[in-house]
Amino acid sequence: MSLTVRTISSADHLAYLTSLPSASFLQTPAWAAVKSEWRAESLGWFDGAKIVGAGLVLYRKLPKVAKYLAYLPEGPVIDFAAAVEGPGGLSAWLDPMVKHLAGKGAFGVRMGPPVVLRRWDATTVKKAVADPALRTLGDAPAAATDPRALAVTSELHRLGWREQVGEGGFTAGQPKYNFWVPLVDADGTPRSEDAVLRGMNQLWRRNIKKADKAGVEVTLGGVDDLAAFHRIYAETAERDHFTPRPLPYFQTMWDALNGEDPDRMRLYLAHHEGDLVAATTLVRVGTHAWYSYGASTTAKREVRGSNAVQWQMIRDALAAGCTVYDMRGITDTLDPEDSHVGLIQFKVGTGGEAVEYAGEWDLPVNRLLYLAFQQYMKRR
């Protein structure tokens, strides 16, 4: 098989993704509009005239030089595991991509292969957090390890790709560890609401019941409700010490994603006696649903609006035929003194599983400029 890579239209890109069970929302054509500070391009992999892969590339310009970092967040959308085992291995797929990107002025390429290396069930994670001998999630025994995914990382090392540690700013890096709530059994049978609820810990079940008894109402909002969401999101940011995104970012995200698919992004609002107490956003591509942003007020924490809104999103993901409810990133720390452990414990209560992705990988195209880029990042 001789593969070629070339620019494709947004329509062809979206049509290919629609033919698949799912793909990361960061690889949809619409995401280019959300990241408007980056120049974007849709790529297609072709076997003859047939498209067999796609990717959204975001180009970020180096200061003072007309050269770019080419970034494919949680992509490209190709079957990495099958590619390793196929004719020519990963080189057959990645070499034509790198050649194309270099022709567009890329000094380096960064990608995030969407393959899961290992999984840990909720019981294991809970025990690991309580075990002082374990410092990171990787120290705990995994419930499942995918040898085909591990072969992908071995092949990337062999081909000269460099695994990246988490960075901020320029890289816009994605989490290596996520937390999933599986919505199907091992054989693919959809789980019932009761089965998912039974899988949660006692605290989660009690809080969901408490919210219902208190009269918390969860409804879907529209674009005009984003301002109310943002108000308590900013309150959450101040309370939890993170920098919030501005309201226009969410408005752009709403317009772009729902312009591509009218049910791509949803806004959930939890009210108690007329007061907004929690709000979240959900993104769905095919059979994968992501909890993307959440907010809650300091007042009325006792009515458990956050649990109520999460439960409604899970129920809706089940009703939409999703196979996984993705609660997005966690850190791998198990240090009880680390503030991030609280987030892990909150998500573990859903009875889901921690998953480890392959992470993000760089390939220097122009080694001198790539070195300059690394030095630039260290100074930021």
mmCIF file of C-alpha atoms in Angstrom:
data_model
loop_
_atom_site.group_PDB
_atom_site.id
_atom_site.type_symbol
_atom_site.label_atom_id
_atom_site.label_comp_id
_atom_site.label_asym_id
_atom_site.label_seq_id
_atom_site.Cartn_x
_atom_site.Cartn_y
_atom_site.Cartn_z
ATOM 1 C CA MET A 1 0.000 0.000 0.000
ATOM 2 C CA SER A 2 1.400 3.374 -1.063
ATOM 3 C CA LEU A 3 -0.181 6.218 0.898
ATOM 4 C CA THR A 4 -0.307 9.873 -0.033
ATOM 5 C CA VAL A 5 -1.207 12.835 2.166
ATOM 6 C CA ARG A 6 -2.763 16.044 0.898
ATOM 7 C CA THR A 7 -5.004 18.914 1.940
ATOM 8 C CA ILE A 8 -8.718 18.099 1.949
ATOM 9 C CA SER A 9 -11.812 20.244 2.357
ATOM 10 C CA SER A 10 -13.539 20.639 5.713
ATOM 11 C CA ALA A 11 -16.544 18.852 4.213
ATOM 12 C CA ASP A 12 -14.481 15.815 3.192
ATOM 13 C CA HIS A 13 -12.751 15.858 6.575
ATOM 14 C CA LEU A 14 -16.067 15.860 8.433
ATOM 15 C CA ALA A 15 -17.535 13.192 6.142
ATOM 16 C CA TYR A 16 -14.635 10.877 6.952
ATOM 17 C CA LEU A 17 -15.000 11.400 10.710
ATOM 18 C CA THR A 18 -18.736 10.784 10.443
ATOM 19 C CA SER A 19 -17.995 7.369 8.914
ATOM 20 C CA LEU A 20 -16.189 6.336 12.121
ATOM 21 C CA PRO A 21 -17.646 5.405 15.545
ATOM 22 C CA SER A 22 -15.951 8.472 17.000
ATOM 23 C CA ALA A 23 -12.898 10.728 16.974
ATOM 24 C CA SER A 24 -11.590 13.417 19.312
ATOM 25 C CA PHE A 25 -13.499 16.686 19.072
ATOM 26 C CA LEU A 26 -10.044 18.305 18.865
ATOM 27 C CA GLN A 27 -9.713 16.654 15.445
ATOM 28 C CA THR A 28 -12.970 17.977 14.003
ATOM 29 C CA PRO A 29 -12.801 20.731 11.364
ATOM 30 C CA ALA A 30 -14.816 22.985 13.688
ATOM 31 C CA TRP A 31 -12.017 23.017 16.257
ATOM 32 C CA ALA A 32 -9.979 25.165 13.875
ATOM 33 C CA ALA A 33 -12.450 28.021 14.432
ATOM 34 C CA VAL A 34 -12.102 27.670 18.205
ATOM 35 C CA LYS A 35 -8.303 27.905 17.955
ATOM 36 C CA SER A 36 -8.343 30.895 15.628
ATOM 37 C CA GLU A 37 -4.888 32.053 16.782
ATOM 38 C CA TRP A 38 -3.475 29.029 14.958
ATOM 39 C CA ARG A 39 -3.542 28.570 11.173
ATOM 40 C CA ALA A 40 -5.409 25.352 10.372
ATOM 41 C CA GLU A 41 -5.435 22.695 7.669
ATOM 42 C CA SER A 42 -7.410 19.482 7.133
ATOM 43 C CA LEU A 43 -5.282 16.568 5.951
ATOM 44 C CA GLY A 44 -6.366 13.361 4.267
ATOM 45 C CA TRP A 45 -4.514 10.060 3.898
ATOM 46 C CA PHE A 46 -5.266 8.367 0.573
ATOM 47 C CA ASP A 47 -4.828 4.819 -0.657
ATOM 48 C CA GLY A 48 -5.319 5.541 -4.323
ATOM 49 C CA ALA A 49 -8.525 7.572 -4.504
ATOM 50 C CA LYS A 50 -9.892 6.298 -1.179
ATOM 51 C CA ILE A 51 -9.500 8.366 1.980
ATOM 52 C CA VAL A 52 -8.248 6.153 4.825
ATOM 53 C CA GLY A 53 -7.295 8.731 7.479
ATOM 54 C CA ALA A 54 -7.683 12.391 8.395
ATOM 55 C CA GLY A 55 -6.196 14.994 10.675
ATOM 56 C CA LEU A 56 -6.653 18.575 11.809
ATOM 57 C CA VAL A 57 -3.319 20.397 11.820
ATOM 58 C CA LEU A 58 -2.853 23.631 13.763
ATOM 59 C CA TYR A 59 0.148 25.726 12.739
ATOM 60 C CA ARG A 60 1.696 28.086 15.296
ATOM 61 C CA LYS A 61 4.288 30.558 13.998
ATOM 62 C CA LEU A 62 7.671 30.999 15.631
ATOM 63 C CA PRO A 63 8.407 34.591 16.655
ATOM 64 C CA LYS A 64 10.197 36.558 13.893
ATOM 65 C CA VAL A 65 10.524 33.514 11.601
ATOM 66 C CA ALA A 66 8.107 32.190 8.975
ATOM 67 C CA LYS A 67 8.338 28.683 10.387
ATOM 68 C CA TYR A 68 5.698 26.746 12.292
ATOM 69 C CA LEU A 69 5.038 24.083 14.875
ATOM 70 C CA ALA A 70 2.526 21.725 13.226
ATOM 71 C CA TYR A 71 0.277 20.334 15.949
ATOM 72 C CA LEU A 72 -2.311 17.546 15.677
ATOM 73 C CA PRO A 73 -4.088 17.455 19.072
ATOM 74 C CA GLU A 74 -5.280 13.928 19.906
ATOM 75 C CA GLY A 75 -4.621 12.988 16.307
ATOM 76 C CA PRO A 76 -4.221 12.232 13.519
ATOM 77 C CA VAL A 77 -7.270 10.015 13.089
ATOM 78 C CA ILE A 78 -5.606 6.889 11.752
ATOM 79 C CA ASP A 79 -5.527 3.347 13.106
ATOM 80 C CA PHE A 80 -2.107 3.504 14.760
ATOM 81 C CA ALA A 81 -2.134 -0.063 16.065
ATOM 82 C CA ALA A 82 -3.019 -1.522 12.665
ATOM 83 C CA ALA A 83 -0.481 0.766 10.983
ATOM 84 C CA VAL A 84 2.375 -0.642 13.088
ATOM 85 C CA GLU A 85 1.473 -4.149 11.960
ATOM 86 C CA GLY A 86 0.833 -3.218 8.316
ATOM 87 C CA PRO A 87 3.178 -2.940 5.302
ATOM 88 C CA GLY A 88 5.885 -0.362 5.980
ATOM 89 C CA GLY A 89 4.790 0.082 9.601
ATOM 90 C CA LEU A 90 4.095 3.550 10.967
ATOM 91 C CA SER A 91 6.587 5.050 8.514
ATOM 92 C CA ALA A 92 4.177 4.377 5.660
ATOM 93 C CA TRP A 93 1.654 6.661 7.378
ATOM 94 C CA LEU A 94 3.825 9.252 9.117
ATOM 95 C CA ASP A 95 6.540 9.887 6.507
ATOM 96 C CA PRO A 96 4.144 11.352 3.893
ATOM 97 C CA MET A 97 2.519 13.471 6.626
ATOM 98 C CA VAL A 98 5.863 14.878 7.767
ATOM 99 C CA LYS A 99 6.904 15.570 4.179
ATOM 100 C CA HIS A 100 3.665 17.473 3.553
ATOM 101 C CA LEU A 101 3.972 19.497 6.769
ATOM 102 C CA ALA A 102 7.612 20.340 6.087
ATOM 103 C CA GLY A 103 6.491 21.674 2.727
ATOM 104 C CA LYS A 104 4.120 23.987 4.592
ATOM 105 C CA GLY A 105 6.993 25.423 6.642
ATOM 106 C CA ALA A 106 6.893 23.195 9.729
ATOM 107 C CA PHE A 107 10.123 23.123 11.744
ATOM 108 C CA GLY A 108 8.630 20.416 13.952
ATOM 109 C CA VAL A 109 5.577 18.202 14.244
ATOM 110 C CA ARG A 110 3.665 17.427 17.415
ATOM 111 C CA MET A 111 0.897 14.833 17.587
ATOM 112 C CA GLY A 112 -1.101 12.906 20.179
ATOM 113 C CA PRO A 113 -1.787 9.359 18.990
ATOM 114 C CA PRO A 114 -5.303 8.462 20.220
ATOM 115 C CA VAL A 115 -4.334 5.070 21.633
ATOM 116 C CA VAL A 116 -4.814 3.865 25.214
ATOM 117 C CA LEU A 117 -1.862 2.050 26.768
ATOM 118 C CA ARG A 118 -3.206 1.022 30.180
ATOM 119 C CA ARG A 119 -6.367 1.108 32.287
ATOM 120 C CA TRP A 120 -6.975 1.035 36.055
ATOM 121 C CA ASP A 121 -10.401 0.269 37.518
ATOM 122 C CA ALA A 122 -11.880 2.475 40.225
ATOM 123 C CA THR A 123 -11.213 -0.018 43.020
ATOM 124 C CA THR A 124 -7.505 -0.185 42.165
ATOM 125 C CA VAL A 125 -7.201 3.614 41.980
ATOM 126 C CA LYS A 126 -8.968 4.021 45.330
ATOM 127 C CA LYS A 127 -6.629 1.519 46.993
ATOM 128 C CA ALA A 128 -3.595 3.127 45.336
ATOM 129 C CA VAL A 129 -4.490 6.578 46.702
ATOM 130 C CA ALA A 130 -4.644 5.065 50.196
ATOM 131 C CA ASP A 131 -1.320 3.214 49.832
ATOM 132 C CA PRO A 132 1.601 5.411 51.018
ATOM 133 C CA ALA A 133 4.056 3.198 49.120
ATOM 134 C CA LEU A 134 2.574 4.243 45.761
ATOM 135 C CA ARG A 135 3.402 7.719 44.481
ATOM 136 C CA THR A 136 2.026 7.670 40.942
ATOM 137 C CA LEU A 137 -0.708 5.855 39.066
ATOM 138 C CA GLY A 138 1.949 4.003 37.080
ATOM 139 C CA ASP A 139 3.130 2.362 40.321
ATOM 140 C CA ALA A 140 -0.249 0.642 40.707
ATOM 141 C CA PRO A 141 -1.017 -2.600 38.838
ATOM 142 C CA ALA A 142 -3.035 -1.922 35.697
ATOM 143 C CA ALA A 143 -6.250 -3.844 35.105
ATOM 144 C CA ALA A 144 -5.449 -4.011 31.384
ATOM 145 C CA THR A 145 -2.465 -3.245 29.166
ATOM 146 C CA ASP A 146 -2.711 -3.082 25.379
ATOM 147 C CA PRO A 147 0.409 -4.602 23.759
ATOM 148 C CA ARG A 148 -0.555 -3.169 20.345
ATOM 149 C CA ALA A 149 -0.658 0.346 21.813
ATOM 150 C CA LEU A 150 2.711 -0.213 23.499
ATOM 151 C CA ALA A 151 4.056 -1.292 20.102
ATOM 152 C CA VAL A 152 3.007 2.119 18.768
ATOM 153 C CA THR A 153 5.126 3.957 21.337
ATOM 154 C CA SER A 154 8.097 1.639 20.737
ATOM 155 C CA GLU A 155 7.880 2.296 17.012
ATOM 156 C CA LEU A 156 7.659 6.062 17.531
ATOM 157 C CA HIS A 157 10.840 5.942 19.623
ATOM 158 C CA ARG A 158 12.561 3.944 16.881
ATOM 159 C CA LEU A 159 11.516 6.470 14.257
ATOM 160 C CA GLY A 160 12.996 9.394 16.192
ATOM 161 C CA TRP A 161 9.836 10.848 17.710
ATOM 162 C CA ARG A 162 10.253 12.296 21.208
ATOM 163 C CA GLU A 163 7.660 11.858 23.934
ATOM 164 C CA GLN A 164 6.795 15.179 25.585
ATOM 165 C CA VAL A 165 6.186 16.023 29.203
ATOM 166 C CA GLY A 166 3.294 18.340 30.005
ATOM 167 C CA GLU A 167 3.858 21.960 29.047
ATOM 168 C CA GLY A 168 1.634 25.018 28.876
ATOM 169 C CA GLY A 169 1.266 28.076 26.702
ATOM 170 C CA PHE A 170 2.605 27.465 23.213
ATOM 171 C CA THR A 171 2.021 23.723 23.201
ATOM 172 C CA ALA A 172 -1.607 23.578 24.360
ATOM 173 C CA GLY A 173 -0.787 20.018 25.468
ATOM 174 C CA GLN A 174 -3.557 17.515 26.179
ATOM 175 C CA PRO A 175 -3.800 15.286 29.266
ATOM 176 C CA LYS A 176 -2.038 11.919 29.167
ATOM 177 C CA TYR A 177 -4.317 10.465 31.857
ATOM 178 C CA ASN A 178 -8.095 10.682 31.608
ATOM 179 C CA PHE A 179 -10.992 9.242 33.565
ATOM 180 C CA TRP A 180 -13.728 7.323 31.755
ATOM 181 C CA VAL A 181 -17.109 5.998 32.775
ATOM 182 C CA PRO A 182 -17.739 3.039 30.421
ATOM 183 C CA LEU A 183 -21.317 3.004 29.126
ATOM 184 C CA VAL A 184 -21.098 -0.475 27.603
ATOM 185 C CA ASP A 185 -20.036 -3.812 29.049
ATOM 186 C CA ALA A 186 -16.914 -5.663 27.878
ATOM 187 C CA ASP A 187 -18.938 -7.391 25.150
ATOM 188 C CA GLY A 188 -20.339 -4.085 23.848
ATOM 189 C CA THR A 189 -23.766 -4.436 25.454
ATOM 190 C CA PRO A 190 -25.117 -1.015 26.539
ATOM 191 C CA ARG A 191 -25.278 -0.604 30.302
ATOM 192 C CA SER A 192 -28.526 0.467 31.950
ATOM 193 C CA GLU A 193 -28.872 3.600 34.069
ATOM 194 C CA ASP A 194 -29.324 1.379 37.107
ATOM 195 C CA ALA A 195 -26.112 -0.519 36.344
ATOM 196 C CA VAL A 196 -24.117 2.709 36.001
ATOM 197 C CA LEU A 197 -25.617 4.055 39.216
ATOM 198 C CA ARG A 198 -24.825 0.824 41.084
ATOM 199 C CA GLY A 199 -21.218 1.149 39.934
ATOM 200 C CA MET A 200 -20.850 4.483 41.724
ATOM 201 C CA ASN A 201 -19.686 4.672 45.296
ATOM 202 C CA GLN A 202 -22.073 5.274 48.171
ATOM 203 C CA LEU A 203 -21.225 8.992 48.417
ATOM 204 C CA TRP A 204 -22.031 9.645 44.760
ATOM 205 C CA ARG A 205 -25.335 7.756 44.960
ATOM 206 C CA ARG A 206 -26.263 9.553 48.179
ATOM 207 C CA ASN A 207 -25.443 12.973 46.688
ATOM 208 C CA ILE A 208 -27.510 12.286 43.557
ATOM 209 C CA LYS A 209 -30.465 11.340 45.774
ATOM 210 C CA LYS A 210 -29.862 14.367 47.986
ATOM 211 C CA ALA A 211 -29.971 16.704 44.971
ATOM 212 C CA ASP A 212 -33.193 15.121 43.765
ATOM 213 C CA LYS A 213 -34.811 15.363 47.210
ATOM 214 C CA ALA A 214 -33.713 19.001 47.533
ATOM 215 C CA GLY A 215 -35.474 19.813 44.274
ATOM 216 C CA VAL A 216 -32.435 20.528 42.067
ATOM 217 C CA GLU A 217 -33.580 20.813 38.449
ATOM 218 C CA VAL A 218 -31.172 20.191 35.573
ATOM 219 C CA THR A 219 -32.065 21.694 32.198
ATOM 220 C CA LEU A 220 -30.383 22.306 28.863
ATOM 221 C CA GLY A 221 -29.317 25.860 28.114
ATOM 222 C CA GLY A 222 -28.689 27.762 24.907
ATOM 223 C CA VAL A 223 -26.112 30.217 23.691
ATOM 224 C CA ASP A 224 -27.772 33.026 25.658
ATOM 225 C CA ASP A 225 -27.186 31.070 28.884
ATOM 226 C CA LEU A 226 -23.413 30.959 28.418
ATOM 227 C CA ALA A 227 -23.087 34.256 30.310
ATOM 228 C CA ALA A 228 -24.740 32.724 33.384
ATOM 229 C CA PHE A 229 -22.483 29.667 33.081
ATOM 230 C CA HIS A 230 -19.443 31.926 32.806
ATOM 231 C CA ARG A 231 -20.404 33.896 35.886
ATOM 232 C CA ILE A 232 -20.185 30.835 38.151
ATOM 233 C CA TYR A 233 -17.258 29.432 36.130
ATOM 234 C CA ALA A 234 -15.297 32.592 37.039
ATOM 235 C CA GLU A 235 -16.341 32.095 40.663
ATOM 236 C CA THR A 236 -15.085 28.503 40.499
ATOM 237 C CA ALA A 237 -11.770 29.670 39.018
ATOM 238 C CA GLU A 238 -11.228 32.144 41.843
ATOM 239 C CA ARG A 239 -12.102 29.529 44.464
ATOM 240 C CA ASP A 240 -9.952 26.782 42.934
ATOM 241 C CA HIS A 241 -7.067 29.035 41.846
ATOM 242 C CA PHE A 242 -6.988 28.577 38.078
ATOM 243 C CA THR A 243 -7.133 31.101 35.233
ATOM 244 C CA PRO A 244 -10.568 31.080 33.582
ATOM 245 C CA ARG A 245 -11.144 31.307 29.867
ATOM 246 C CA PRO A 246 -13.039 34.440 28.761
ATOM 247 C CA LEU A 247 -16.722 34.299 27.819
ATOM 248 C CA PRO A 248 -16.037 34.899 24.082
ATOM 249 C CA TYR A 249 -14.050 31.634 24.007
ATOM 250 C CA PHE A 250 -17.145 29.647 25.004
ATOM 251 C CA GLN A 251 -19.338 31.590 22.602
ATOM 252 C CA THR A 252 -16.935 30.802 19.764
ATOM 253 C CA MET A 253 -16.778 27.163 20.835
ATOM 254 C CA TRP A 254 -20.589 26.961 20.877
ATOM 255 C CA ASP A 255 -20.992 28.557 17.448
ATOM 256 C CA ALA A 256 -18.223 26.487 15.855
ATOM 257 C CA LEU A 257 -19.094 23.059 17.251
ATOM 258 C CA ASN A 258 -22.861 23.380 16.927
ATOM 259 C CA GLY A 259 -22.453 24.928 13.513
ATOM 260 C CA GLU A 260 -20.812 21.666 12.475
ATOM 261 C CA ASP A 261 -23.374 19.454 14.245
ATOM 262 C CA PRO A 262 -26.387 20.964 16.061
ATOM 263 C CA ASP A 263 -25.938 18.537 18.976
ATOM 264 C CA ARG A 264 -22.144 18.620 19.193
ATOM 265 C CA MET A 265 -21.998 20.818 22.319
ATOM 266 C CA ARG A 266 -24.513 21.087 25.142
ATOM 267 C CA LEU A 267 -24.820 23.357 28.158
ATOM 268 C CA TYR A 268 -26.347 21.926 31.334
ATOM 269 C CA LEU A 269 -27.724 24.158 34.092
ATOM 270 C CA ALA A 270 -28.605 23.007 37.610
ATOM 271 C CA HIS A 271 -30.987 25.302 39.504
ATOM 272 C CA HIS A 272 -32.220 25.154 43.065
ATOM 273 C CA GLU A 273 -35.223 27.318 43.933
ATOM 274 C CA GLY A 274 -34.388 29.597 41.029
ATOM 275 C CA ASP A 275 -30.668 29.904 41.832
ATOM 276 C CA LEU A 276 -28.048 28.571 39.418
ATOM 277 C CA VAL A 277 -25.854 26.301 41.546
ATOM 278 C CA ALA A 278 -23.878 24.327 38.920
ATOM 279 C CA ALA A 279 -23.325 24.305 35.166
ATOM 280 C CA THR A 280 -21.341 22.152 32.764
ATOM 281 C CA THR A 281 -20.585 21.755 29.080
ATOM 282 C CA LEU A 282 -20.637 18.449 27.217
ATOM 283 C CA VAL A 283 -19.201 17.685 23.782
ATOM 284 C CA ARG A 284 -20.103 14.586 21.756
ATOM 285 C CA VAL A 285 -18.641 13.100 18.591
ATOM 286 C CA GLY A 286 -20.336 9.867 17.615
ATOM 287 C CA THR A 287 -20.197 7.398 20.493
ATOM 288 C CA HIS A 288 -17.831 9.384 22.727
ATOM 289 C CA ALA A 289 -19.087 12.085 25.119
ATOM 290 C CA TRP A 290 -16.772 14.477 26.978
ATOM 291 C CA TYR A 291 -17.435 16.491 30.113
ATOM 292 C CA SER A 292 -15.418 19.513 29.067
ATOM 293 C CA TYR A 293 -16.000 22.391 31.537
ATOM 294 C CA GLY A 294 -17.718 22.584 34.902
ATOM 295 C CA ALA A 295 -18.657 25.263 37.403
ATOM 296 C CA SER A 296 -20.425 25.504 40.741
ATOM 297 C CA THR A 297 -21.270 28.151 43.286
ATOM 298 C CA THR A 298 -19.842 28.279 46.781
ATOM 299 C CA ALA A 299 -23.347 28.890 48.096
ATOM 300 C CA LYS A 300 -25.749 25.960 48.339
ATOM 301 C CA ARG A 301 -23.031 23.324 48.019
ATOM 302 C CA GLU A 302 -25.171 21.132 50.262
ATOM 303 C CA VAL A 303 -27.822 20.595 47.536
ATOM 304 C CA ARG A 304 -25.207 18.753 45.419
ATOM 305 C CA GLY A 305 -25.872 20.450 42.099
ATOM 306 C CA SER A 306 -22.573 19.198 40.658
ATOM 307 C CA ASN A 307 -23.526 15.564 41.201
ATOM 308 C CA ALA A 308 -26.981 16.173 39.747
ATOM 309 C CA VAL A 309 -25.663 17.746 36.570
ATOM 310 C CA GLN A 310 -23.052 15.022 36.086
ATOM 311 C CA TRP A 311 -25.694 12.331 36.456
ATOM 312 C CA GLN A 312 -27.925 14.021 33.885
ATOM 313 C CA MET A 313 -25.041 14.208 31.404
ATOM 314 C CA ILE A 314 -24.281 10.515 31.929
ATOM 315 C CA ARG A 315 -27.942 9.613 31.417
ATOM 316 C CA ASP A 316 -28.103 11.658 28.222
ATOM 317 C CA ALA A 317 -24.880 10.090 26.930
ATOM 318 C CA LEU A 318 -26.416 6.658 27.536
ATOM 319 C CA ALA A 319 -29.593 7.690 25.717
ATOM 320 C CA ALA A 320 -27.505 8.930 22.759
ATOM 321 C CA GLY A 321 -25.880 5.499 22.401
ATOM 322 C CA CYS A 322 -22.451 6.576 23.625
ATOM 323 C CA THR A 323 -19.953 3.928 24.678
ATOM 324 C CA VAL A 324 -17.963 6.137 27.040
ATOM 325 C CA TYR A 325 -18.501 9.206 29.206
ATOM 326 C CA ASP A 326 -15.131 10.916 29.368
ATOM 327 C CA MET A 327 -14.437 13.096 32.405
ATOM 328 C CA ARG A 328 -11.168 14.285 30.819
ATOM 329 C CA GLY A 329 -7.885 14.825 32.547
ATOM 330 C CA ILE A 330 -6.445 13.668 35.829
ATOM 331 C CA THR A 331 -2.847 13.767 36.983
ATOM 332 C CA ASP A 332 -0.929 10.602 37.765
ATOM 333 C CA THR A 333 -0.041 11.715 41.294
ATOM 334 C CA LEU A 334 -1.178 9.640 44.259
ATOM 335 C CA ASP A 335 0.446 11.935 46.817
ATOM 336 C CA PRO A 336 -2.238 12.693 49.442
ATOM 337 C CA GLU A 337 -0.630 16.113 49.983
ATOM 338 C CA ASP A 338 -1.158 17.032 46.307
ATOM 339 C CA SER A 339 -4.311 19.075 45.685
ATOM 340 C CA HIS A 340 -4.941 17.169 42.435
ATOM 341 C CA VAL A 341 -5.729 13.990 44.365
ATOM 342 C CA GLY A 342 -9.100 15.462 45.317
ATOM 343 C CA LEU A 343 -10.063 15.598 41.627
ATOM 344 C CA ILE A 344 -9.085 11.958 41.177
ATOM 345 C CA GLN A 345 -11.146 10.955 44.214
ATOM 346 C CA PHE A 346 -14.177 12.872 42.897
ATOM 347 C CA LYS A 347 -14.002 11.125 39.524
ATOM 348 C CA VAL A 348 -13.216 7.700 41.009
ATOM 349 C CA GLY A 349 -16.545 7.911 42.819
ATOM 350 C CA THR A 350 -18.330 7.397 39.484
ATOM 351 C CA GLY A 351 -17.009 3.811 39.401
ATOM 352 C CA GLY A 352 -15.218 4.341 36.104
ATOM 353 C CA GLU A 353 -11.607 3.764 35.105
ATOM 354 C CA ALA A 354 -8.403 5.734 34.710
ATOM 355 C CA VAL A 355 -6.846 5.444 31.251
ATOM 356 C CA GLU A 356 -3.347 6.289 30.065
ATOM 357 C CA TYR A 357 -2.959 7.610 26.530
ATOM 358 C CA ALA A 358 0.249 7.402 24.510
ATOM 359 C CA GLY A 359 0.793 11.097 25.195
ATOM 360 C CA GLU A 360 2.163 13.756 22.872
ATOM 361 C CA TRP A 361 5.168 13.221 20.601
ATOM 362 C CA ASP A 362 7.469 15.596 18.708
ATOM 363 C CA LEU A 363 9.524 15.078 15.589
ATOM 364 C CA PRO A 364 12.091 17.801 14.849
ATOM 365 C CA VAL A 365 12.095 18.611 11.115
ATOM 366 C CA ASN A 366 14.592 21.464 11.318
ATOM 367 C CA ARG A 367 16.739 20.544 14.321
ATOM 368 C CA LEU A 368 18.250 24.002 14.784
ATOM 369 C CA LEU A 369 14.879 25.748 14.799
ATOM 370 C CA TYR A 370 13.403 23.017 16.976
ATOM 371 C CA LEU A 371 16.184 23.585 19.525
ATOM 372 C CA ALA A 372 15.486 27.329 19.396
ATOM 373 C CA PHE A 373 11.806 26.576 20.004
ATOM 374 C CA GLN A 374 12.657 24.486 23.081
ATOM 375 C CA GLN A 375 14.797 27.307 24.484
ATOM 376 C CA TYR A 376 11.997 29.788 23.777
ATOM 377 C CA MET A 377 9.559 27.605 25.698
ATOM 378 C CA LYS A 378 11.895 27.351 28.694
ATOM 379 C CA ARG A 379 11.983 31.142 28.956
ATOM 380 C CA ARG A 380 8.203 31.516 28.933
#
